[in-house]
Short mmCIF file of C-alpha atoms and ligand atoms in Angstrom, two decimals:
data_model
loop_
_atom_site.label_atom_id
_atom_site.label_comp_id
_atom_site.label_asym_id
_atom_site.label_seq_id
_atom_site.Cartn_x
_atom_site.Cartn_y
_atom_site.Cartn_z
CA MET S 1 -26.11 -24.07 4.72
CA SER S 2 -22.81 -22.27 4.24
CA THR S 3 -22.56 -19.46 1.75
CA LEU S 4 -19.62 -19.16 -0.60
CA VAL S 5 -18.74 -16.32 -2.98
CA MET S 6 -16.60 -17.42 -5.93
CA LYS S 7 -14.99 -14.80 -8.20
CA PHE S 8 -13.50 -15.57 -11.61
CA GLY S 9 -11.09 -13.17 -13.34
CA GLY S 10 -10.82 -12.27 -17.01
CA THR S 11 -8.48 -15.08 -18.07
CA SER S 12 -10.82 -17.62 -16.46
CA MET S 13 -13.78 -16.21 -18.44
CA ALA S 14 -12.03 -15.81 -21.81
CA GLY S 15 -14.16 -17.90 -24.17
CA ILE S 16 -16.99 -20.40 -23.97
CA GLU S 17 -14.78 -23.40 -23.17
CA ARG S 18 -13.31 -21.64 -20.15
CA ILE S 19 -16.74 -20.46 -19.04
CA ARG S 20 -17.87 -24.11 -19.15
CA ALA S 21 -14.89 -25.05 -16.96
CA VAL S 22 -15.90 -22.30 -14.52
CA ALA S 23 -19.47 -23.64 -14.54
CA GLN S 24 -18.12 -27.05 -13.60
CA ARG S 25 -16.21 -25.64 -10.63
CA VAL S 26 -19.31 -23.79 -9.50
CA ALA S 27 -21.42 -26.94 -9.89
CA ARG S 28 -18.92 -28.84 -7.72
CA ALA S 29 -19.08 -26.25 -4.94
CA ARG S 30 -22.87 -26.38 -5.02
CA ALA S 31 -22.84 -30.18 -4.95
CA GLU S 32 -20.66 -29.97 -1.83
CA GLY S 33 -23.58 -28.22 -0.17
CA HIS S 34 -22.71 -24.52 -0.45
CA ALA S 35 -25.14 -21.80 -1.41
CA VAL S 36 -23.15 -20.11 -4.16
CA ALA S 37 -22.96 -16.56 -5.51
CA VAL S 38 -20.52 -16.09 -8.39
CA VAL S 39 -18.91 -12.78 -9.34
CA VAL S 40 -17.41 -12.57 -12.82
CA SER S 41 -15.02 -10.31 -14.73
CA ALA S 42 -15.26 -9.45 -18.41
CA MET S 43 -13.33 -11.70 -20.82
CA ALA S 44 -9.59 -10.98 -20.75
CA GLY S 45 -8.80 -7.94 -22.90
CA GLU S 46 -12.42 -6.88 -23.22
CA THR S 47 -12.31 -3.99 -20.73
CA ASP S 48 -9.17 -2.64 -22.46
CA ARG S 49 -10.99 -2.85 -25.79
CA LEU S 50 -14.00 -0.97 -24.43
CA VAL S 51 -11.79 1.71 -22.85
CA GLY S 52 -10.10 2.09 -26.26
CA LEU S 53 -13.47 2.56 -28.00
CA CYS S 54 -14.41 5.34 -25.55
CA ARG S 55 -11.09 7.14 -26.15
CA GLU S 56 -11.56 6.80 -29.90
CA ALA S 57 -15.08 8.21 -29.69
CA SER S 58 -13.78 11.17 -27.67
CA PRO S 59 -10.75 11.72 -25.45
CA LEU S 60 -13.12 13.74 -23.28
CA ALA S 61 -15.81 11.04 -22.99
CA GLU S 62 -18.23 11.84 -20.14
CA PRO S 63 -17.33 9.58 -17.22
CA ALA S 64 -20.95 8.45 -16.79
CA GLU S 65 -21.13 7.29 -20.43
CA TYR S 66 -17.66 5.71 -20.18
CA ASP S 67 -19.06 3.60 -17.33
CA VAL S 68 -22.05 2.52 -19.44
CA VAL S 69 -19.63 1.26 -22.08
CA VAL S 70 -16.89 -0.35 -19.97
CA SER S 71 -19.30 -2.11 -17.58
CA SER S 72 -20.82 -4.03 -20.49
CA GLY S 73 -18.07 -6.66 -20.63
CA GLU S 74 -19.23 -8.08 -17.31
CA GLN S 75 -22.87 -8.19 -18.43
CA VAL S 76 -21.88 -10.54 -21.26
CA THR S 77 -19.92 -12.99 -19.08
CA THR S 78 -22.63 -12.93 -16.39
CA GLY S 79 -25.27 -14.03 -18.89
CA LEU S 80 -22.98 -16.58 -20.52
CA LEU S 81 -22.10 -18.25 -17.21
CA ALA S 82 -25.79 -18.47 -16.24
CA ILE S 83 -26.51 -20.06 -19.64
CA ALA S 84 -23.63 -22.55 -19.23
CA LEU S 85 -24.80 -23.52 -15.72
CA ASN S 86 -28.41 -23.99 -16.79
CA ALA S 87 -27.28 -26.07 -19.77
CA MET S 88 -25.51 -28.38 -17.30
CA GLY S 89 -28.67 -28.77 -15.26
CA VAL S 90 -27.56 -26.38 -12.50
CA PRO S 91 -30.25 -23.74 -11.89
CA ALA S 92 -28.71 -20.29 -12.22
CA ARG S 93 -29.70 -16.72 -12.95
CA SER S 94 -28.06 -13.38 -13.46
CA PHE S 95 -28.48 -10.29 -11.26
CA LEU S 96 -26.98 -7.14 -12.77
CA GLY S 97 -25.60 -4.34 -10.61
CA TRP S 98 -28.65 -2.09 -11.06
CA GLN S 99 -31.04 -4.98 -10.43
CA LEU S 100 -29.73 -5.96 -6.98
CA PRO S 101 -28.86 -3.03 -6.61
CA ILE S 102 -25.13 -2.57 -5.92
CA ARG S 103 -25.33 1.04 -4.68
CA THR S 104 -22.20 3.11 -5.17
CA SER S 105 -20.95 6.65 -4.87
CA ASP S 106 -21.30 8.80 -8.00
CA THR S 107 -17.55 9.07 -8.70
CA HIS S 108 -17.75 7.50 -12.14
CA GLY S 109 -14.79 5.33 -13.09
CA THR S 110 -13.67 4.85 -9.47
CA ALA S 111 -16.95 4.49 -7.61
CA ARG S 112 -17.10 3.05 -4.10
CA ILE S 113 -19.65 0.47 -3.02
CA ARG S 114 -22.02 1.80 -0.34
CA ALA S 115 -24.51 -1.06 0.05
CA ILE S 116 -25.69 -4.20 -1.71
CA GLY S 117 -29.33 -5.30 -1.80
CA THR S 118 -29.29 -9.04 -1.09
CA ASP S 119 -32.96 -9.98 -0.73
CA ALA S 120 -33.40 -11.31 -4.26
CA LEU S 121 -30.06 -13.11 -4.07
CA ARG S 122 -30.82 -14.76 -0.75
CA HIS S 123 -34.21 -15.84 -2.01
CA ALA S 124 -32.74 -17.43 -5.15
CA MET S 125 -29.84 -19.06 -3.32
CA ALA S 126 -32.12 -20.52 -0.63
CA SER S 127 -33.88 -22.51 -3.33
CA GLY S 128 -30.61 -23.86 -4.71
CA THR S 129 -30.21 -21.39 -7.57
CA VAL S 130 -26.70 -20.12 -8.29
CA ALA S 131 -26.66 -16.31 -8.37
CA VAL S 132 -24.36 -14.87 -11.03
CA VAL S 133 -23.35 -11.24 -10.47
CA PRO S 134 -21.17 -9.00 -12.66
CA GLY S 135 -18.08 -7.58 -10.97
CA PHE S 136 -16.81 -4.02 -11.49
CA GLN S 137 -20.25 -2.38 -11.80
CA GLY S 138 -22.78 -0.62 -9.63
CA VAL S 139 -25.44 2.07 -9.74
CA THR S 140 -25.76 5.52 -8.15
CA ALA S 141 -28.67 6.69 -6.03
CA GLU S 142 -29.91 8.47 -9.19
CA GLY S 143 -29.87 5.19 -11.11
CA ARG S 144 -26.79 5.79 -13.27
CA VAL S 145 -24.36 2.95 -13.98
CA THR S 146 -20.90 3.17 -12.38
CA THR S 147 -17.65 1.18 -12.43
CA LEU S 148 -15.26 0.59 -9.55
CA GLY S 149 -11.83 1.18 -11.13
CA ARG S 150 -9.61 -1.34 -12.90
CA GLY S 151 -9.42 -4.70 -11.19
CA GLY S 152 -12.62 -3.81 -9.32
CA SER S 153 -14.30 -7.20 -9.59
CA ASP S 154 -12.22 -8.36 -6.62
CA THR S 155 -13.87 -5.61 -4.58
CA SER S 156 -17.34 -6.56 -5.85
CA ALA S 157 -16.71 -10.13 -4.70
CA VAL S 158 -15.49 -9.20 -1.21
CA ALA S 159 -18.33 -6.69 -0.77
CA LEU S 160 -20.86 -9.33 -1.76
CA ALA S 161 -19.26 -11.85 0.61
CA ALA S 162 -19.52 -9.30 3.43
CA ALA S 163 -23.14 -8.45 2.59
CA LEU S 164 -24.12 -12.14 2.45
CA ARG S 165 -22.06 -12.96 5.55
CA ALA S 166 -20.39 -15.66 3.48
CA GLN S 167 -17.97 -18.13 5.06
CA ARG S 168 -15.33 -17.20 2.54
CA CYS S 169 -14.62 -15.36 -0.69
CA ASP S 170 -12.67 -17.45 -3.19
CA ILE S 171 -10.84 -15.44 -5.88
CA TYR S 172 -10.01 -17.64 -8.86
CA THR S 173 -7.29 -16.27 -11.12
CA ASP S 174 -4.54 -17.31 -13.54
CA VAL S 175 -1.85 -18.05 -10.90
CA GLU S 176 -1.96 -20.53 -8.01
CA GLY S 177 -2.21 -17.97 -5.25
CA VAL S 178 -0.32 -15.01 -3.84
CA PHE S 179 3.40 -15.44 -4.46
CA THR S 180 6.47 -13.90 -2.86
CA THR S 181 6.62 -11.76 -6.00
CA ASP S 182 5.05 -11.73 -9.47
CA PRO S 183 5.72 -15.28 -10.74
CA ARG S 184 5.78 -13.91 -14.28
CA ILE S 185 8.96 -11.97 -13.45
CA VAL S 186 10.66 -14.34 -11.00
CA PRO S 187 10.16 -18.01 -11.87
CA ARG S 188 11.54 -18.95 -8.44
CA ALA S 189 8.76 -17.06 -6.64
CA ARG S 190 7.01 -19.19 -4.02
CA ARG S 191 3.30 -19.46 -3.32
CA LEU S 192 2.47 -18.31 0.20
CA ALA S 193 0.14 -20.62 2.11
CA ARG S 194 -1.10 -17.65 4.16
CA ILE S 195 -0.61 -13.91 4.21
CA THR S 196 -1.96 -11.28 6.62
CA TYR S 197 -4.51 -8.70 5.49
CA GLU S 198 -2.01 -5.98 6.34
CA GLU S 199 0.77 -7.41 4.20
CA MET S 200 -1.59 -8.10 1.32
CA LEU S 201 -2.91 -4.56 1.59
CA GLU S 202 0.61 -3.09 1.39
CA LEU S 203 1.62 -5.41 -1.46
CA ALA S 204 -1.52 -4.55 -3.45
CA SER S 205 -1.12 -0.82 -2.84
CA VAL S 206 2.45 -0.88 -4.17
CA GLY S 207 1.60 -2.76 -7.35
CA ALA S 208 0.95 -6.50 -6.80
CA LYS S 209 -2.19 -6.52 -8.91
CA VAL S 210 -3.30 -10.03 -7.92
CA LEU S 211 -5.95 -8.37 -5.69
CA GLN S 212 -7.34 -4.85 -6.05
CA THR S 213 -6.22 -2.77 -3.04
CA ARG S 214 -9.74 -1.84 -2.06
CA SER S 215 -10.84 -5.47 -1.95
CA VAL S 216 -8.18 -6.18 0.69
CA GLU S 217 -9.10 -3.05 2.64
CA LEU S 218 -12.71 -4.20 2.72
CA ALA S 219 -11.85 -7.83 3.59
CA MET S 220 -9.73 -6.59 6.50
CA LYS S 221 -12.43 -4.26 7.77
CA GLU S 222 -15.24 -6.79 7.43
CA ARG S 223 -13.04 -9.75 8.44
CA VAL S 224 -13.90 -11.72 5.30
CA PRO S 225 -11.50 -14.65 4.83
CA VAL S 226 -10.25 -14.48 1.24
CA ARG S 227 -8.64 -17.34 -0.64
CA VAL S 228 -6.72 -16.75 -3.89
CA LEU S 229 -6.41 -19.76 -6.14
CA SER S 230 -6.09 -20.91 -9.73
CA SER S 231 -9.04 -21.66 -11.96
CA PHE S 232 -6.84 -23.89 -14.09
CA THR S 233 -5.32 -26.24 -11.52
CA ASP S 234 -6.50 -27.70 -8.23
CA GLY S 235 -4.51 -26.54 -5.25
CA PRO S 236 -4.83 -24.97 -1.81
CA GLY S 237 -4.07 -21.41 -2.97
CA THR S 238 -3.33 -18.65 -0.47
CA LEU S 239 -5.45 -17.69 2.50
CA VAL S 240 -5.54 -13.95 3.27
CA THR S 241 -6.33 -13.71 6.94
CA GLY S 242 -5.72 -12.04 10.32
CA GLU S 243 -2.23 -11.95 11.86
CA ASP S 244 -3.32 -14.01 14.88
CA GLU S 245 -4.04 -16.95 12.61
CA ILE S 246 -0.53 -17.12 11.20
CA VAL S 247 1.81 -19.16 13.33
CA GLU S 248 5.16 -18.87 11.63
CA GLN S 249 5.70 -15.37 10.39
CA GLU S 250 8.34 -14.74 7.76
CA LEU S 251 10.40 -11.57 7.94
CA ILE S 252 9.46 -10.47 4.42
CA ALA S 253 6.22 -11.60 2.77
CA GLY S 254 7.02 -10.36 -0.70
CA VAL S 255 8.45 -7.97 -3.27
CA ALA S 256 6.21 -5.84 -5.50
CA TYR S 257 6.75 -3.33 -8.29
CA ASP S 258 4.79 -0.53 -9.89
CA ARG S 259 5.43 0.79 -13.38
CA ASN S 260 2.82 3.52 -13.08
CA GLU S 261 5.34 6.03 -11.71
CA ALA S 262 6.78 9.29 -12.99
CA LYS S 263 9.29 11.57 -11.33
CA VAL S 264 8.94 15.35 -11.24
CA THR S 265 11.74 17.66 -10.09
CA VAL S 266 10.82 21.25 -9.37
CA VAL S 267 14.13 23.02 -9.91
CA GLY S 268 15.15 26.25 -8.21
CA VAL S 269 12.50 27.00 -5.63
CA PRO S 270 13.08 29.50 -2.81
CA ASP S 271 14.20 27.65 0.35
CA ARG S 272 11.67 29.09 2.79
CA PRO S 273 8.57 27.97 4.72
CA GLY S 274 5.43 27.58 2.63
CA VAL S 275 7.07 26.62 -0.64
CA VAL S 276 6.40 22.91 -0.39
CA ALA S 277 2.77 23.67 0.41
CA ALA S 278 2.63 25.99 -2.62
CA ILE S 279 3.88 23.16 -4.86
CA PHE S 280 1.49 20.52 -3.58
CA ALA S 281 -1.67 22.65 -3.32
CA PRO S 282 -2.35 22.81 -7.10
CA LEU S 283 -1.70 19.05 -7.34
CA ALA S 284 -4.17 18.33 -4.56
CA GLU S 285 -6.70 20.60 -6.24
CA ALA S 286 -6.32 18.55 -9.43
CA HIS S 287 -6.81 15.33 -7.35
CA ILE S 288 -3.34 14.07 -8.26
CA ASN S 289 -1.81 11.69 -5.72
CA VAL S 290 1.76 12.51 -4.80
CA ASP S 291 3.72 9.55 -3.51
CA MET S 292 7.47 9.73 -2.80
CA ILE S 293 8.86 13.15 -1.85
CA VAL S 294 12.48 14.30 -1.55
CA GLN S 295 13.53 17.84 -0.72
CA ASN S 296 17.16 18.60 -1.28
CA VAL S 297 18.95 20.67 1.33
CA ALA S 298 20.30 23.97 0.12
CA HIS S 299 23.73 24.68 1.59
CA ASP S 300 25.08 27.83 0.08
CA ARG S 301 22.18 29.27 -1.90
CA PRO S 302 18.68 30.27 -0.74
CA ILE S 303 17.14 28.03 -3.39
CA THR S 304 16.54 24.29 -3.51
CA ASP S 305 14.96 21.46 -5.57
CA VAL S 306 11.92 19.35 -4.67
CA THR S 307 11.48 15.92 -6.24
CA PHE S 308 8.37 13.74 -6.04
CA THR S 309 6.50 11.03 -7.91
CA VAL S 310 3.00 10.97 -9.37
CA PRO S 311 1.19 8.21 -11.29
CA ARG S 312 2.61 8.12 -14.83
CA THR S 313 -0.92 8.41 -16.17
CA GLU S 314 -1.24 11.78 -14.35
CA LEU S 315 2.09 13.31 -15.37
CA ALA S 316 0.72 15.57 -18.09
CA ARG S 317 -1.94 16.95 -15.75
CA ALA S 318 0.63 17.44 -12.97
CA ARG S 319 2.82 19.44 -15.33
CA THR S 320 -0.06 21.65 -16.42
CA ALA S 321 -1.14 22.25 -12.81
CA LEU S 322 2.38 23.27 -11.73
CA GLU S 323 3.09 25.43 -14.78
CA ALA S 324 -0.12 27.35 -14.16
CA HIS S 325 1.33 28.35 -10.75
CA GLN S 326 4.96 28.89 -11.75
CA ALA S 327 5.05 32.56 -10.74
CA ALA S 328 3.36 31.97 -7.39
CA ILE S 329 5.63 29.03 -6.48
CA GLY S 330 8.66 30.77 -7.90
CA PHE S 331 10.47 27.79 -9.46
CA GLU S 332 12.94 27.98 -12.36
CA ARG S 333 11.93 24.91 -14.36
CA LEU S 334 10.42 21.42 -14.23
CA LEU S 335 12.27 18.20 -15.03
CA THR S 336 10.28 15.02 -15.57
CA ASP S 337 11.26 11.37 -15.99
CA GLU S 338 8.81 8.66 -16.98
CA LYS S 339 11.36 5.86 -17.10
CA VAL S 340 11.24 5.09 -13.39
CA VAL S 341 9.63 2.30 -11.35
CA LYS S 342 8.96 1.72 -7.70
CA VAL S 343 10.12 -1.53 -6.10
CA SER S 344 8.92 -2.40 -2.59
CA VAL S 345 9.54 -5.08 0.03
CA VAL S 346 6.75 -5.80 2.51
CA GLY S 347 6.65 -7.79 5.73
CA VAL S 348 5.21 -7.45 9.25
CA GLY S 349 8.54 -8.87 10.50
CA MET S 350 10.07 -5.44 9.86
CA ARG S 351 8.41 -4.16 13.03
CA SER S 352 10.62 -6.32 15.19
CA HIS S 353 13.77 -6.76 13.11
CA SER S 354 16.43 -4.23 12.26
CA GLY S 355 18.66 -4.38 9.20
CA VAL S 356 15.87 -4.94 6.67
CA ALA S 357 16.55 -1.65 4.89
CA VAL S 358 20.30 -2.09 4.72
CA THR S 359 19.87 -5.53 3.11
CA MET S 360 17.79 -3.86 0.41
CA PHE S 361 20.17 -0.95 -0.20
CA ARG S 362 23.24 -3.20 -0.23
CA ALA S 363 21.70 -5.73 -2.64
CA LEU S 364 20.81 -2.93 -5.08
CA ALA S 365 24.22 -1.23 -4.70
CA GLU S 366 26.05 -4.47 -5.47
CA ARG S 367 24.29 -4.51 -8.85
CA GLY S 368 25.02 -0.85 -9.47
CA ILE S 369 21.35 0.13 -9.20
CA ASN S 370 20.98 3.74 -8.09
CA ILE S 371 18.19 4.68 -5.66
CA GLN S 372 16.45 7.94 -6.62
CA ALA S 373 13.94 8.19 -3.75
CA ILE S 374 12.89 6.17 -0.72
CA THR S 375 9.68 5.88 1.29
CA THR S 376 8.78 3.61 4.16
CA SER S 377 5.84 2.52 6.26
CA GLU S 378 5.95 0.40 9.38
CA ILE S 379 5.96 -2.79 7.29
CA ARG S 380 7.25 -1.61 3.88
CA ILE S 381 10.30 -0.06 2.22
CA SER S 382 9.97 1.33 -1.33
CA VAL S 383 12.67 2.66 -3.64
CA LEU S 384 12.45 4.49 -6.93
CA ILE S 385 14.89 3.22 -9.58
CA ALA S 386 15.42 3.46 -13.35
CA GLU S 387 12.93 1.31 -15.26
CA GLU S 388 15.66 -0.61 -17.10
CA TYR S 389 16.66 -2.28 -13.81
CA LEU S 390 13.17 -3.38 -12.80
CA GLU S 391 13.46 -7.12 -13.40
CA LEU S 392 17.01 -7.32 -12.08
CA ALA S 393 16.08 -5.44 -8.91
CA VAL S 394 13.06 -7.63 -8.18
CA ARG S 395 15.11 -10.82 -8.69
CA VAL S 396 18.04 -9.57 -6.61
CA LEU S 397 15.81 -8.51 -3.71
CA HIS S 398 13.86 -11.75 -3.86
CA SER S 399 17.14 -13.64 -3.38
CA ALA S 400 18.55 -11.22 -0.81
CA TYR S 401 15.64 -11.90 1.55
CA GLY S 402 15.90 -15.66 1.05
CA LEU S 403 12.57 -15.92 -0.75
CA ASP S 404 13.73 -18.03 -3.73
CA ALA S 405 12.15 -21.47 -3.99
CA PRO S 406 14.71 -24.27 -3.77
CA GLN S 407 15.80 -25.36 -7.25
P1 LIG V 1 -7.61 -11.55 -12.85
O1 LIG V 1 -7.88 -11.27 -14.27
O2 LIG V 1 -7.91 -12.98 -12.46
O3 LIG V 1 -8.24 -10.56 -11.92
P2 LIG V 1 -5.05 -10.21 -12.57
O4 LIG V 1 -4.28 -10.12 -13.85
O5 LIG V 1 -5.77 -9.01 -12.11
O6 LIG V 1 -6.02 -11.47 -12.67
O7 LIG V 1 -4.08 -10.68 -11.38
C1 LIG V 1 -3.31 -11.87 -11.50
C2 LIG V 1 -1.89 -11.49 -11.91
O8 LIG V 1 -1.25 -10.79 -10.85
C3 LIG V 1 -0.97 -12.69 -12.15
O9 LIG V 1 -1.09 -13.17 -13.46
C4 LIG V 1 0.42 -12.13 -11.83
O10 LIG V 1 1.15 -11.84 -12.99
C5 LIG V 1 0.15 -10.82 -11.09
N1 LIG V 1 0.88 -10.72 -9.83
C6 LIG V 1 1.63 -9.65 -9.44
N2 LIG V 1 2.18 -9.86 -8.24
C7 LIG V 1 1.77 -11.08 -7.83
C8 LIG V 1 2.01 -11.85 -6.64
N3 LIG V 1 2.78 -11.41 -5.63
N4 LIG V 1 1.44 -13.07 -6.55
C9 LIG V 1 0.66 -13.53 -7.55
N5 LIG V 1 0.39 -12.86 -8.69
C10 LIG V 1 0.94 -11.64 -8.84
N1 LIG V 2 -12.94 -6.09 -16.10
C1 LIG V 2 -12.43 -5.08 -15.18
C2 LIG V 2 -10.98 -4.75 -15.50
O1 LIG V 2 -10.40 -5.32 -16.41
C3 LIG V 2 -12.59 -5.48 -13.75
C4 LIG V 2 -11.85 -6.72 -13.33
O2 LIG V 2 -11.54 -7.58 -14.15
O3 LIG V 2 -11.59 -6.85 -12.13
O4 LIG V 2 -10.40 -3.90 -14.88
MG1 LIG V 3 -7.64 -8.65 -11.27
#
């Protein structure tokens, strides 16, 4: 019998009616002869609400207790889906993270899955029972509850599919698949029939939140075929798969954006070896990820400026870390800007085609959009621009690379 992991996101689980619709989809898959494990998210908005309660209780909430609170949304939907399935005559039962167990690291709030115990699941599924498992949660070796970071249920689902050696991991969400860009911003975005793991990984890591980055990393490593599809309509969705299985490769797979960006300019630093290291050491110590970096060239004076981006949510901490080392680094002052966004184009076709970057820069220039920083990888180009131009830039780039659906 083939094993299928089906994951349902928050919008799909928002309310009893929708949970019943999910139960029907699961029942269909089981009737088709699959052994089914289902991974569920909390109801839409619930995790945000729980995070808010923790902050209200204390801005310094202990991460381990935060995890106890925010993981509870998934416990509720897990139980409710099992109830809905049983009520329909489909045998089902819940298996919470600590019961399986889903073993993780002890980095509360962003824990990584180490191993999943599947004996109880396999036993239940072999007798035709649907196993319902909460996404987003796990347990440390010491038995404390953890969560995997926002959007982490995708990773739970792929990890479970890998552990069960499932034929496929189907991710049901509120759009019909992976699109050439966020369909909520560009109505002419097109659904991709297939996308490579590599492209999906780059798109996710630069902001396309349709799949959590780590879920794609894991799927690529474990070679789990992932399908993204809608829980509200029937359609083929998008298959995330290896490059060798894609016959006709497009130059650009998609355009993504990230609002969680802030720009820091360290003004007036001595232009000599060791200064850049002195700036980034305190940030690394504070576990703050630095992304785009630009160092201006000093022509006539022995001092220069260094500009870089950090996640907007980390800006205050970055400022504190740098200010604590002002004397040692020797800078004059810090300038920060939170009204910036990163827009990226991604495609494996970039490896073999030139002119991809100039198309991007020209399209933005024609609309008067100034580029404040640039980074690239082998298959991606990202630019930092003012936030007010976000939607315009995404639309313009989508057209410039010929991605618009025909009208
Ligand atoms: P879920 O709750 O099911 O996990 P998410 O909100 O995490 O759903 O992810 C789905 C959302 O991702 C869509 O509603 C869409 O707005 C957004 N999105 C961003 N980029 C893309 C893209 N390239 N293709 C599809 N959806 C995208
Ligand atoms: N409920 C969690 C979140 O909102 C995990 C998920 O839905 O993937 O981040
Ligand atoms: Mg999600």
